[in-house]
XYZ file of N, CA and C in Angstrom:
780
model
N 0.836 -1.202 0.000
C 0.000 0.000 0.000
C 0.871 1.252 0.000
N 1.962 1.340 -0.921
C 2.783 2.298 -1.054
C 1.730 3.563 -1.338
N 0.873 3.544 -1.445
C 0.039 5.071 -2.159
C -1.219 5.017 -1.812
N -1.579 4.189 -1.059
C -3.030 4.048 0.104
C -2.813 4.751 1.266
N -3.356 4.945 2.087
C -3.451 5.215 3.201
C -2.640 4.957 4.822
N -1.812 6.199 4.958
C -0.869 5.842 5.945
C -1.463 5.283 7.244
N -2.531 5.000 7.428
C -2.581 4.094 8.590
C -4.407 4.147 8.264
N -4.930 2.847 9.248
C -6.016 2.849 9.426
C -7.126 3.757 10.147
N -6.573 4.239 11.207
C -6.787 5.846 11.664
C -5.874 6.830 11.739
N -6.340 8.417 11.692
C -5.471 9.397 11.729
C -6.610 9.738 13.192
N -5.807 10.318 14.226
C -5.685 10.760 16.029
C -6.558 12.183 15.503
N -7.708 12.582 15.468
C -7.583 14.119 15.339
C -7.595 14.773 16.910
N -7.810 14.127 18.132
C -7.452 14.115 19.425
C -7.033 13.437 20.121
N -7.498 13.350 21.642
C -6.553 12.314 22.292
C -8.192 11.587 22.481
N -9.007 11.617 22.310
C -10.203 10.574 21.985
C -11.093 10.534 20.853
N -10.710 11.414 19.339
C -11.105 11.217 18.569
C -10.450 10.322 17.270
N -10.748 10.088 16.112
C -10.062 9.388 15.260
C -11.102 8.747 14.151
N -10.317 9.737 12.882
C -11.080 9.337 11.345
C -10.573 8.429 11.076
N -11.631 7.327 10.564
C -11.034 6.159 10.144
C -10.445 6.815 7.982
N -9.642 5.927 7.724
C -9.324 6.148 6.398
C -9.591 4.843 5.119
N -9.566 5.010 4.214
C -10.095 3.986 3.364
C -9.716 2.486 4.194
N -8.506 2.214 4.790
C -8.258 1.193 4.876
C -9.311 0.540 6.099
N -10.571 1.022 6.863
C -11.500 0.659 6.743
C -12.562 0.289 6.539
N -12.500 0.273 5.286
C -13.399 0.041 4.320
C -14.371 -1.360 4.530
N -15.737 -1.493 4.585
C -16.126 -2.495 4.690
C -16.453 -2.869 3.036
N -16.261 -4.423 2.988
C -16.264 -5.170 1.590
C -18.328 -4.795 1.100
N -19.055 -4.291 1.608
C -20.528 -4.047 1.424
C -20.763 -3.232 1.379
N -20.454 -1.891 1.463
C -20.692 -0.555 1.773
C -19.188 -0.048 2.194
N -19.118 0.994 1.178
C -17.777 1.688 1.071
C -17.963 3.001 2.505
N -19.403 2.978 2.529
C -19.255 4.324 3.364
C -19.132 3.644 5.347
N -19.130 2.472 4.908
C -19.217 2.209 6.454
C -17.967 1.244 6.665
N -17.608 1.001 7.837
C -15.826 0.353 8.399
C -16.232 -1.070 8.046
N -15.338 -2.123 8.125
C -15.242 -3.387 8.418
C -15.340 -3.823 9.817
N -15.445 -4.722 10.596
C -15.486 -4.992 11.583
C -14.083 -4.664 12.321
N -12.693 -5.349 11.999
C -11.946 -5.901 12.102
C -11.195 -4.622 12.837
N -10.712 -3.206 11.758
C -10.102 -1.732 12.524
C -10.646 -1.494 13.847
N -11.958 -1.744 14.077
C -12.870 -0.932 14.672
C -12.776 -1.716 16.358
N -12.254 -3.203 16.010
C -12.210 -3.930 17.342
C -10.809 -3.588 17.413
N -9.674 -3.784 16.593
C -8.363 -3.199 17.396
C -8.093 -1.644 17.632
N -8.820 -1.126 17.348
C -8.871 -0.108 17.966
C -9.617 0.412 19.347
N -10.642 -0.029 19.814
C -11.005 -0.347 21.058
C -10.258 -0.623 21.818
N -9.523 -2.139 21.430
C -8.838 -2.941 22.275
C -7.329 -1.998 22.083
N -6.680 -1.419 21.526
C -5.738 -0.414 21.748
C -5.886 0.645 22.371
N -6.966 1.268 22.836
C -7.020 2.462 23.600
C -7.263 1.752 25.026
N -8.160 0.548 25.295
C -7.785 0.213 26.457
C -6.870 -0.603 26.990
N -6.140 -1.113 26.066
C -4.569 -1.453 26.598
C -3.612 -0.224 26.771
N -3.567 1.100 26.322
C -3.263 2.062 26.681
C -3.308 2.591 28.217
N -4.551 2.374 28.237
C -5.029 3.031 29.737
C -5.106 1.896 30.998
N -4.765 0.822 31.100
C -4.686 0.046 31.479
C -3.172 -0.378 32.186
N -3.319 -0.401 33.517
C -2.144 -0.121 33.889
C -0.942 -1.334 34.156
N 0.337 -1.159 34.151
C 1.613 -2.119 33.899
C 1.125 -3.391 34.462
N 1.806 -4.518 34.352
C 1.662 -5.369 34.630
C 0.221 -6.316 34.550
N -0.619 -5.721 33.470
C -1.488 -6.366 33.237
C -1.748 -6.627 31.620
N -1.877 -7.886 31.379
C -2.315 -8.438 29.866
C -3.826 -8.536 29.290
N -3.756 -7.957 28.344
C -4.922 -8.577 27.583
C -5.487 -9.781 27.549
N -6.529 -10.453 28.289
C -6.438 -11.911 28.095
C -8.006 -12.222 26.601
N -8.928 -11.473 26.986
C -10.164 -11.824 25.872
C -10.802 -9.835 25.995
N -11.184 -9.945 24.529
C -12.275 -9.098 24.220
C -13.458 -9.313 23.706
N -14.480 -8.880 23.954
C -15.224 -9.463 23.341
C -15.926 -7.916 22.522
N -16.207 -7.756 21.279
C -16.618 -6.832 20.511
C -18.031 -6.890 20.164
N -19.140 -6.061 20.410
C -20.405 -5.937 19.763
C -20.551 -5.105 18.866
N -20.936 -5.381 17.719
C -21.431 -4.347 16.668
C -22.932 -3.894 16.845
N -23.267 -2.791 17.370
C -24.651 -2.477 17.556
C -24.881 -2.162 16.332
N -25.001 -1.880 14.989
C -25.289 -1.298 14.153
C -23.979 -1.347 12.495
N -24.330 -0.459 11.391
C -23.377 -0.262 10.403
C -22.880 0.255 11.056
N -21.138 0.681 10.773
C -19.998 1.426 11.507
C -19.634 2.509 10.421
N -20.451 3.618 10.628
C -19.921 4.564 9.564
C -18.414 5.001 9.595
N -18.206 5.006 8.041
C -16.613 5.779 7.907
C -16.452 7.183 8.153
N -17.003 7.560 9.658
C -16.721 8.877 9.780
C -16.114 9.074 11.217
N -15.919 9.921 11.922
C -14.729 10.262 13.151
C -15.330 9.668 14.051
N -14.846 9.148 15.019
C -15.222 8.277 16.086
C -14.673 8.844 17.505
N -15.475 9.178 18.322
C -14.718 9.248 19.718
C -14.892 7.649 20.322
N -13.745 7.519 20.986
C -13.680 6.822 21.772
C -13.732 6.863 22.998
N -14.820 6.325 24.442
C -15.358 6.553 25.562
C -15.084 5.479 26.466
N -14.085 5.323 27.661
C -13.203 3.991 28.558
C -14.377 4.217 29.353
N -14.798 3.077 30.239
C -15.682 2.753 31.406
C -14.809 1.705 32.218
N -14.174 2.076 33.450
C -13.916 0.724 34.229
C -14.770 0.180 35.176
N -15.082 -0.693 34.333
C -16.474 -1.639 35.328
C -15.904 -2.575 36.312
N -14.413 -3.203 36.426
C -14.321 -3.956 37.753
C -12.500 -3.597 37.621
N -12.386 -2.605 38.748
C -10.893 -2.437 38.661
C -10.280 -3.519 38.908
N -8.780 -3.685 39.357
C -8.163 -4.948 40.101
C -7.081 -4.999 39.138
N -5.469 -5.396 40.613
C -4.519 -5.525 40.088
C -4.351 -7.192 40.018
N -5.601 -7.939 40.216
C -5.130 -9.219 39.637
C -5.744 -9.687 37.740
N -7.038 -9.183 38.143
C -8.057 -8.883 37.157
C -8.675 -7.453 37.175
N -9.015 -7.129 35.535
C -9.541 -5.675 35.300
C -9.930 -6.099 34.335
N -11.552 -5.232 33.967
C -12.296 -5.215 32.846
C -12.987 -3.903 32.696
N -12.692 -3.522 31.646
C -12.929 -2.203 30.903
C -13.543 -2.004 29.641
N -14.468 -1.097 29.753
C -15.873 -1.331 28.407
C -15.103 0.137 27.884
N -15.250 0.295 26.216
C -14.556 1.210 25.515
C -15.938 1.150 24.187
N -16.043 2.123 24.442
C -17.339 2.392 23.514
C -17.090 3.470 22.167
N -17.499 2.977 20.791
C -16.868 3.545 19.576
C -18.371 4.757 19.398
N -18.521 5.852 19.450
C -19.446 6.859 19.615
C -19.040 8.130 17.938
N -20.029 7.445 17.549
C -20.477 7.955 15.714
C -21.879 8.854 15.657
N -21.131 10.213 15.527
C -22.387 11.010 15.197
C -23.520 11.021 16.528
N -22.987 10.727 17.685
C -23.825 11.259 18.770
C -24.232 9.211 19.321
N -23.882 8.001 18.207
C -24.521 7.223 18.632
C -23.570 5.779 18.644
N -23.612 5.510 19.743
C -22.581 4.182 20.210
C -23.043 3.295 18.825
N -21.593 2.729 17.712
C -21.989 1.725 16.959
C -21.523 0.225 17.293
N -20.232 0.540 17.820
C -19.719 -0.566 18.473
C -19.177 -0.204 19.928
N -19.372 -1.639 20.860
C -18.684 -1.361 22.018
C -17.923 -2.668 22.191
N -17.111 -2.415 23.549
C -16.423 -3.797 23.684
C -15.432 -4.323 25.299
N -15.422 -4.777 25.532
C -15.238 -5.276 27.168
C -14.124 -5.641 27.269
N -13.345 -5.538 27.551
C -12.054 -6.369 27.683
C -11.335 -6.468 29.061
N -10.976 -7.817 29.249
C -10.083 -8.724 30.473
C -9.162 -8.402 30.316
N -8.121 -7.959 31.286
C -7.121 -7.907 31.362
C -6.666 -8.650 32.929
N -5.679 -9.599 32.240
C -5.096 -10.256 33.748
C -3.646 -9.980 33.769
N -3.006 -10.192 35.266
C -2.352 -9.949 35.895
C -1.152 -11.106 35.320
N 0.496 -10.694 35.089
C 1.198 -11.452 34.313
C 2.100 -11.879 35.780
N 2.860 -13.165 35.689
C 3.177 -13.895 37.069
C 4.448 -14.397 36.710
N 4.803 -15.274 37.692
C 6.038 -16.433 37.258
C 5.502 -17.489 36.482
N 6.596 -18.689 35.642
C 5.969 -19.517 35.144
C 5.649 -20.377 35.587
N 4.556 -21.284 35.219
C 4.174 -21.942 36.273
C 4.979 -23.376 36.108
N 5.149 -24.182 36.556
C 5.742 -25.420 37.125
C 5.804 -26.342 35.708
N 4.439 -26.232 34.944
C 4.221 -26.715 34.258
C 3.563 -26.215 32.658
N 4.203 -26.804 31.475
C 4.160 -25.641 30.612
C 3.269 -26.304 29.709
N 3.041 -25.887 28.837
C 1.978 -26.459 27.419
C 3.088 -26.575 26.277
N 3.038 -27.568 25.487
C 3.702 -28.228 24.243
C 3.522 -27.211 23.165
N 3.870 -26.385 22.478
C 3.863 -25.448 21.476
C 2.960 -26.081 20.643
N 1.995 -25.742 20.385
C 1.476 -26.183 18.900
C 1.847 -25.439 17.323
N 2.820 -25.962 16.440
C 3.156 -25.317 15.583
C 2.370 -24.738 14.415
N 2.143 -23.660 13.543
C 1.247 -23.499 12.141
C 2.346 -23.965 11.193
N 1.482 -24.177 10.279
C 2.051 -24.529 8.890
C 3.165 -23.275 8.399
N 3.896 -23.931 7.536
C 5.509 -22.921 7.188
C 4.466 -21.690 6.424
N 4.979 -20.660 6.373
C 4.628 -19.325 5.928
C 4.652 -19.839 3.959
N 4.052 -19.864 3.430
C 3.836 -19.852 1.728
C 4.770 -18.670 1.285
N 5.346 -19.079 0.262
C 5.666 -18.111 -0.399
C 5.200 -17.057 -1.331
N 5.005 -16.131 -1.536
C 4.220 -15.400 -2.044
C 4.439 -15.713 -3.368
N 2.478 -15.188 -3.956
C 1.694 -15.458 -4.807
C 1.481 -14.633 -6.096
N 1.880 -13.075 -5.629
C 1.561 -12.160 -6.053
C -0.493 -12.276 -6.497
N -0.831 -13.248 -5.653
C -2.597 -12.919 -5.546
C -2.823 -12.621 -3.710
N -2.135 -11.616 -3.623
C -2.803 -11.297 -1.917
C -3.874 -10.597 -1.589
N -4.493 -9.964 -2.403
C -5.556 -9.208 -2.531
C -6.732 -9.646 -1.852
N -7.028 -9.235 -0.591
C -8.807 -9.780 -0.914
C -9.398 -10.245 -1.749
N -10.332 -10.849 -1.896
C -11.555 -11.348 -3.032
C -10.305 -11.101 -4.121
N -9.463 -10.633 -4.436
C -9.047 -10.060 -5.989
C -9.289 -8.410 -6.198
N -9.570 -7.554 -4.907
C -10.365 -6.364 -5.452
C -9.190 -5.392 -4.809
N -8.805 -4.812 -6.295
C -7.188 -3.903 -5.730
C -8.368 -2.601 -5.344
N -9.875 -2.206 -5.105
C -10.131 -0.891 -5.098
C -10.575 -0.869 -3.570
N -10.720 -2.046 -3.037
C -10.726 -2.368 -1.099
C -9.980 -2.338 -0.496
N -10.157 -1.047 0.462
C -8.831 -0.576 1.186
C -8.414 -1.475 2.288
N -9.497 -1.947 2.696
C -9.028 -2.829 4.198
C -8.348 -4.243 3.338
N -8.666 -4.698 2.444
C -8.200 -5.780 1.654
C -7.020 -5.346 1.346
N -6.270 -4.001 0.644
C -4.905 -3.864 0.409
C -3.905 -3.824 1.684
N -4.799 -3.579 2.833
C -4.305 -2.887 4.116
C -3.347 -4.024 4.280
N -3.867 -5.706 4.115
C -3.879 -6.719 4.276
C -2.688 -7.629 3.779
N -1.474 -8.321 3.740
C -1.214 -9.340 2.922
C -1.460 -10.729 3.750
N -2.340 -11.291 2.257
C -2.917 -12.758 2.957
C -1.971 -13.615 1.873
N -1.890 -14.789 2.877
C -1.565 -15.947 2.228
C -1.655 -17.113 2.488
N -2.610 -17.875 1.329
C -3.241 -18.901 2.040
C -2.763 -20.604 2.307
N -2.914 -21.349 3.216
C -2.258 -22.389 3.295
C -3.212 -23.717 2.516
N -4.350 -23.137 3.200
C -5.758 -24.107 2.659
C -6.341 -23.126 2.343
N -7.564 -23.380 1.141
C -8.454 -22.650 0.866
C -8.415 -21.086 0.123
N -8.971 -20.473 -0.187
C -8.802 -18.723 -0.822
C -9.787 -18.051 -0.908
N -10.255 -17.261 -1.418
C -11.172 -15.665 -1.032
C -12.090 -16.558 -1.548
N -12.081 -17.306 -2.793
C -13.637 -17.617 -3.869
C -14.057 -19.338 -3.360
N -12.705 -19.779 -2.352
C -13.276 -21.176 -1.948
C -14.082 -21.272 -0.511
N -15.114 -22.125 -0.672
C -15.938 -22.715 0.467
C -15.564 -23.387 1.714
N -15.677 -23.293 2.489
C -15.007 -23.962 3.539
C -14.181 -23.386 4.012
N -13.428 -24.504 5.313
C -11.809 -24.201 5.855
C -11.103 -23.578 5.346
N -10.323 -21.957 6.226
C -9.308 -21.804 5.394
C -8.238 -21.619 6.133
N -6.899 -22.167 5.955
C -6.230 -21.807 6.930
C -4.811 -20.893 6.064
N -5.106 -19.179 6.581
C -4.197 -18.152 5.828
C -3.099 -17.571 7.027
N -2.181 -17.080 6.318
C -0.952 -16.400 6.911
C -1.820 -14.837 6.625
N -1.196 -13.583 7.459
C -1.950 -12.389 7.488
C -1.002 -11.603 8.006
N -0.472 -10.441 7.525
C 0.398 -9.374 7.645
C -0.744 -8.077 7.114
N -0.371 -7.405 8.209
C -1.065 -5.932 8.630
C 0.250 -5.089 8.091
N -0.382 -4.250 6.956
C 0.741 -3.499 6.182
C 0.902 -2.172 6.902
N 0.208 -1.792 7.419
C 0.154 -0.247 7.996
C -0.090 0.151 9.708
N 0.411 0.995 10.040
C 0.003 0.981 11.661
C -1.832 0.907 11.997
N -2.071 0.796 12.918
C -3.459 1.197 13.496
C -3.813 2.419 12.915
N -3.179 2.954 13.946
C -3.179 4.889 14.429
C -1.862 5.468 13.689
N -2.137 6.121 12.824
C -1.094 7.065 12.426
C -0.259 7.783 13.392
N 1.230 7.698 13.172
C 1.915 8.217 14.458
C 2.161 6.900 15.546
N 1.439 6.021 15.304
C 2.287 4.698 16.840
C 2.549 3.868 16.402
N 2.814 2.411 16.642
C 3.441 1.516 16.452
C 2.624 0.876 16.779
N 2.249 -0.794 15.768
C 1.291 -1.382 15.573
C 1.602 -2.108 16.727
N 0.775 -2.765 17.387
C 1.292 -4.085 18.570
C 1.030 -4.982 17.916
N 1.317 -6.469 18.659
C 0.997 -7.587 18.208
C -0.437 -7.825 18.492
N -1.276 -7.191 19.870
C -2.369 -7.672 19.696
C -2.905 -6.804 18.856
N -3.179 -5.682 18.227
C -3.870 -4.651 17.218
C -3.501 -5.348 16.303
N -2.188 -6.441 15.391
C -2.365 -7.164 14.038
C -3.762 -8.265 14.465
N -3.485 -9.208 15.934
C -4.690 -10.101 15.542
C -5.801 -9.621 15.693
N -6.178 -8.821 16.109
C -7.407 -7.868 16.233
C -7.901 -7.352 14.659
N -6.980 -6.844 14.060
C -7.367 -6.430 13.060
C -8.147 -7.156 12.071
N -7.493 -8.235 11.961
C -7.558 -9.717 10.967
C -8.622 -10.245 11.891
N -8.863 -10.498 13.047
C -9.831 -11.596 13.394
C -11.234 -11.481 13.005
N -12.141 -10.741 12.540
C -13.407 -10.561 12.540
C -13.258 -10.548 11.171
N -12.430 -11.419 10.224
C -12.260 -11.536 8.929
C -13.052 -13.251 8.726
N -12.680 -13.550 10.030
C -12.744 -15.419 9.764
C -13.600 -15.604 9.477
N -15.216 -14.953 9.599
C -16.221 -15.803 9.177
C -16.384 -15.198 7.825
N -15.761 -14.604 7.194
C -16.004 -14.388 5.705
C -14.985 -15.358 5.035
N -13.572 -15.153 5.283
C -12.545 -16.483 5.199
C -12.955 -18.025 4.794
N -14.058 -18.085 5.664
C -14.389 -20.071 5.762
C -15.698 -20.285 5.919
N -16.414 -18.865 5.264
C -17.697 -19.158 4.431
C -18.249 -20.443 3.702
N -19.347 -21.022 4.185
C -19.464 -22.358 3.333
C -20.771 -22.151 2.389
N -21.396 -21.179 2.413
C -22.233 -20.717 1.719
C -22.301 -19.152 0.511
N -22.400 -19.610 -0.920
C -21.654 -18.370 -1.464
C -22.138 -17.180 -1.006
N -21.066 -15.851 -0.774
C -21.643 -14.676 -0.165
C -22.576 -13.793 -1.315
N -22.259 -14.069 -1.997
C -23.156 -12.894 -3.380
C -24.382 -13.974 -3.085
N -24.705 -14.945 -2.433
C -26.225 -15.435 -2.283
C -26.874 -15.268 -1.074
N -26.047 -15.362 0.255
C -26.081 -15.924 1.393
C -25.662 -14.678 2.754
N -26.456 -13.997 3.206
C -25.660 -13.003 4.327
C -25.196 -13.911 5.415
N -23.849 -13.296 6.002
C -23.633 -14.195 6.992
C -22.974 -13.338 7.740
N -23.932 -12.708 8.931
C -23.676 -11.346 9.615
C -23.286 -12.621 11.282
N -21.475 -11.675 11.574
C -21.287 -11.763 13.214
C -21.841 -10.542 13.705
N -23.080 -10.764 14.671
C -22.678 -9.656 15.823
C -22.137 -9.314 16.635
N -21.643 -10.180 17.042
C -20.394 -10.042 18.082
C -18.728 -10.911 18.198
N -18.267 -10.206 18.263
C -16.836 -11.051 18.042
C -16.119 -11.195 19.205
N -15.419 -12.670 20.034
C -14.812 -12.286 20.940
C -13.433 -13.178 20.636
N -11.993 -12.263 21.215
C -10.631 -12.905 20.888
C -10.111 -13.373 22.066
N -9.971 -14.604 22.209
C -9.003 -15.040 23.914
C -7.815 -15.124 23.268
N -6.618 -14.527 24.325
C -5.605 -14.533 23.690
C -4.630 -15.171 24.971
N -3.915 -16.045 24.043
C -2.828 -16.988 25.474
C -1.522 -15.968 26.316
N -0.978 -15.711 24.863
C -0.336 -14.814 25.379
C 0.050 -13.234 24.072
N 1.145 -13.163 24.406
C 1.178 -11.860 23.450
C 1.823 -11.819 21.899
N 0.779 -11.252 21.059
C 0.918 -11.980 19.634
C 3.019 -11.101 19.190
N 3.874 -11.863 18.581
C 5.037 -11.326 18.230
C 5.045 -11.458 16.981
N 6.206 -10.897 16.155
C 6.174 -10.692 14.727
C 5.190 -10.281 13.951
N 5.498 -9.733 12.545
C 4.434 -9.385 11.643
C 3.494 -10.484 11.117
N 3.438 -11.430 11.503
C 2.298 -12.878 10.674
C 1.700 -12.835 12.120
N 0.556 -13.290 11.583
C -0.726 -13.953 12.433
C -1.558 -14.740 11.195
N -1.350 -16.361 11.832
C -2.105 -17.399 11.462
C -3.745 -17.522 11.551
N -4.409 -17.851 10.837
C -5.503 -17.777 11.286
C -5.775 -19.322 10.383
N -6.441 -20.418 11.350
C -7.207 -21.564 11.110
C -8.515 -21.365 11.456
N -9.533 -21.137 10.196
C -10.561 -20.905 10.454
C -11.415 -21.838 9.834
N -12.812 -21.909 10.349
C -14.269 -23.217 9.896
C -15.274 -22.376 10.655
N -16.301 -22.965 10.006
C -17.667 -22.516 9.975
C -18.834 -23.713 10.283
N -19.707 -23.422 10.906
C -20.559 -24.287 11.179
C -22.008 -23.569 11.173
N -22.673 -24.604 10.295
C -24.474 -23.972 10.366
C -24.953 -24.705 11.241
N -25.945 -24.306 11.947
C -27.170 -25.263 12.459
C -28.612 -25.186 11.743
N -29.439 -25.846 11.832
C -30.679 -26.131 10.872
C -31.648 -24.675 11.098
N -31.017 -24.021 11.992
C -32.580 -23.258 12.201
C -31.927 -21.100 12.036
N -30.898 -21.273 11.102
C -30.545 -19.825 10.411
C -29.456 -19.147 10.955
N -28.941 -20.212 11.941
C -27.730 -19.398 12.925
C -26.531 -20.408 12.535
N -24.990 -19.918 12.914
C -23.716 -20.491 12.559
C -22.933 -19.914 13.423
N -21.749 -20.141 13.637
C -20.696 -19.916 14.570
C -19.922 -20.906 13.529
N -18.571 -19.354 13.700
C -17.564 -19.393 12.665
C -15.948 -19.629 14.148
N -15.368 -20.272 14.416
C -14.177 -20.286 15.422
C -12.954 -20.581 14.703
N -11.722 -20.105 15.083
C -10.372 -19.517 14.064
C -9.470 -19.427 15.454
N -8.350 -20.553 15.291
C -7.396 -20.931 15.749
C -6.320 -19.752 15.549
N -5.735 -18.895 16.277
C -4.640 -17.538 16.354
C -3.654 -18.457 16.367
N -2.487 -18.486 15.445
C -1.247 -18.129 15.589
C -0.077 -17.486 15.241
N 1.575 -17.479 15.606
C 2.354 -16.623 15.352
C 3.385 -17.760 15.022
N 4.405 -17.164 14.487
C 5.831 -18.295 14.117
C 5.741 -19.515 15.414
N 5.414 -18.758 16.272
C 6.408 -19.021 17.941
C 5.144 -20.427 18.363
N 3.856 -20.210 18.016
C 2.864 -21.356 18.042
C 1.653 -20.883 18.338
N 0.717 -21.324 18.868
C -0.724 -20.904 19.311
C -0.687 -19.798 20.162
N -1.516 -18.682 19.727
C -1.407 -17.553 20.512
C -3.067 -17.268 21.011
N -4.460 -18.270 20.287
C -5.298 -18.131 21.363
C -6.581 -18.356 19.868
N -7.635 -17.853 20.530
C -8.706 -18.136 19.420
C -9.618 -17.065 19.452
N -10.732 -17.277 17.377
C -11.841 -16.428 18.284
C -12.952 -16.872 17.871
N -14.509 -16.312 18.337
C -15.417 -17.519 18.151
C -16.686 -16.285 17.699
N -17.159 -16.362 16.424
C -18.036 -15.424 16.056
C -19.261 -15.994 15.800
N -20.942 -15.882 16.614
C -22.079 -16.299 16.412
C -22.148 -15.838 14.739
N -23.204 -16.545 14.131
C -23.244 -16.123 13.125
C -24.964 -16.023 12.652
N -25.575 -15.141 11.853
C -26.777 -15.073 11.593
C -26.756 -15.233 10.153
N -27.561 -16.197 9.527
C -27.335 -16.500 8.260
C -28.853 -16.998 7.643
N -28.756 -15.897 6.297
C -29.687 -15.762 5.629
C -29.315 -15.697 4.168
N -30.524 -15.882 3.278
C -30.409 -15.669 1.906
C -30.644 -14.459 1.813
N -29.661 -13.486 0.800
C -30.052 -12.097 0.442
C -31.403 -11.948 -0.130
């Protein structure tokens, strides 16, 4: 994205922030994608959130479309604590909350006695020169993006399990973290491992939530993602997080699914 958009938001205060093409939702150009809109939440309250405490899960609600226009952002601490803390961060568009979102933060320790076996992802692919979203060089959050897939691709059904590099910071002016790359990418999965075609089939998350093991490193984040219907119009889409280093946590999106 040499000539797109220097970051996914530009700061116009210390609680405001225009989103820029690279939130672009794939349905409506005038409104965000899911995906900016939860790491950005979850970056202002890891900001304010004090030392020695980790991100462990967020969970994101979309009340509504997320217009592409300036957003204040509004912290609530609903249960302080230096072992546990949870803090609601509310995205406020044009006078009206579109998304909000909760997030755990726990307390980081010694190791414990006993450790967990790394689970490894598949070797990184070599590039394709097809990283594009769907194929569509005019989708900003899609260029924002380099995907690469291990199983599966934008036009296939099912499982997909892709490599994902976040080309640009969050916030114009800071430095991307590791949890703002899986944040960004996660509320991608249930479009990813779609089993029903989307030009037929809506398949709306309202809510997205990310548990995270520990803290995402390097520019890749793995994503193993599947989809599941049940008989009566609902699905839940869940997507395995990882980094070089191994499993870094999961996320699990209800799904509402209809014919257009």
């Amino acid at each position: 994205m040499e000539t797109g958009p220097e970051a996914f938001y530009l700061p116009l205060d210390d609680h405001t922030y225009e989103p820029t093409a690279a939130t672009e939702s794939p349905w409506d150009s005038r409104a965000q994608h899911g995906g900016p809109p939860s790491a950005l939440l979850g970056h202002v309250i890891d900001q304010a959130v004090g030392p020695g405490l980790r991100l462990g899960r967020i969970s994101v609600d979309f009340l509504a479309p997320i217009p592409r226009l300036p957003a204040r952002v509004e912290l609530t601490t609903l249960r302080p604590g230096r072992q546990v803390h949870l803090t609601q961060a509310d995205m406020v568009i044009d006078g009206r909350t579109a998304v909000t979102a909760r997030a755990w933060h726990i307390a980081t320790g010694p190791t414990p006695p006993v450790r967990s076996e790394p689970v490894a992802p598949p070797p990184l692919p070599a590039p394709t020169g097809e990283d594009l979203f769907a194929g569509r060089e005019d989708w900003g959050y899609g260029q924002a993006i380099e995907w690469r897939f291990v199983e599966g691709g934008f036009t296939d059904l099912g499982r997909a399990r892709v490599w994902t590099r976040v080309r640009i910071p969050l916030v114009a002016g800071e430095k991307l973290t590791g949890a703002a790359r899986a944040l960004i990418v996660a509320d991608s999965a249930n479009g990813l491992s779609a089993v029903l075609p989307m030009d037929e089939w809506l398949s709306i998350p309202p809510t997205m939530t990310t548990t995270l093991l520990r803290h995402p490193e390097g520019d890749w984040t793995h994503m193993d993602c599947g989809t599941e219907l049940s008989d009566d119009g609902l699905g839940l889409t869940r997507a395995a997080l990882s980094d070089a280093g191994g499993r870094l946590g999961e996320v699990a999106q209800p799904l509402l699914v209809r014919r257009r």
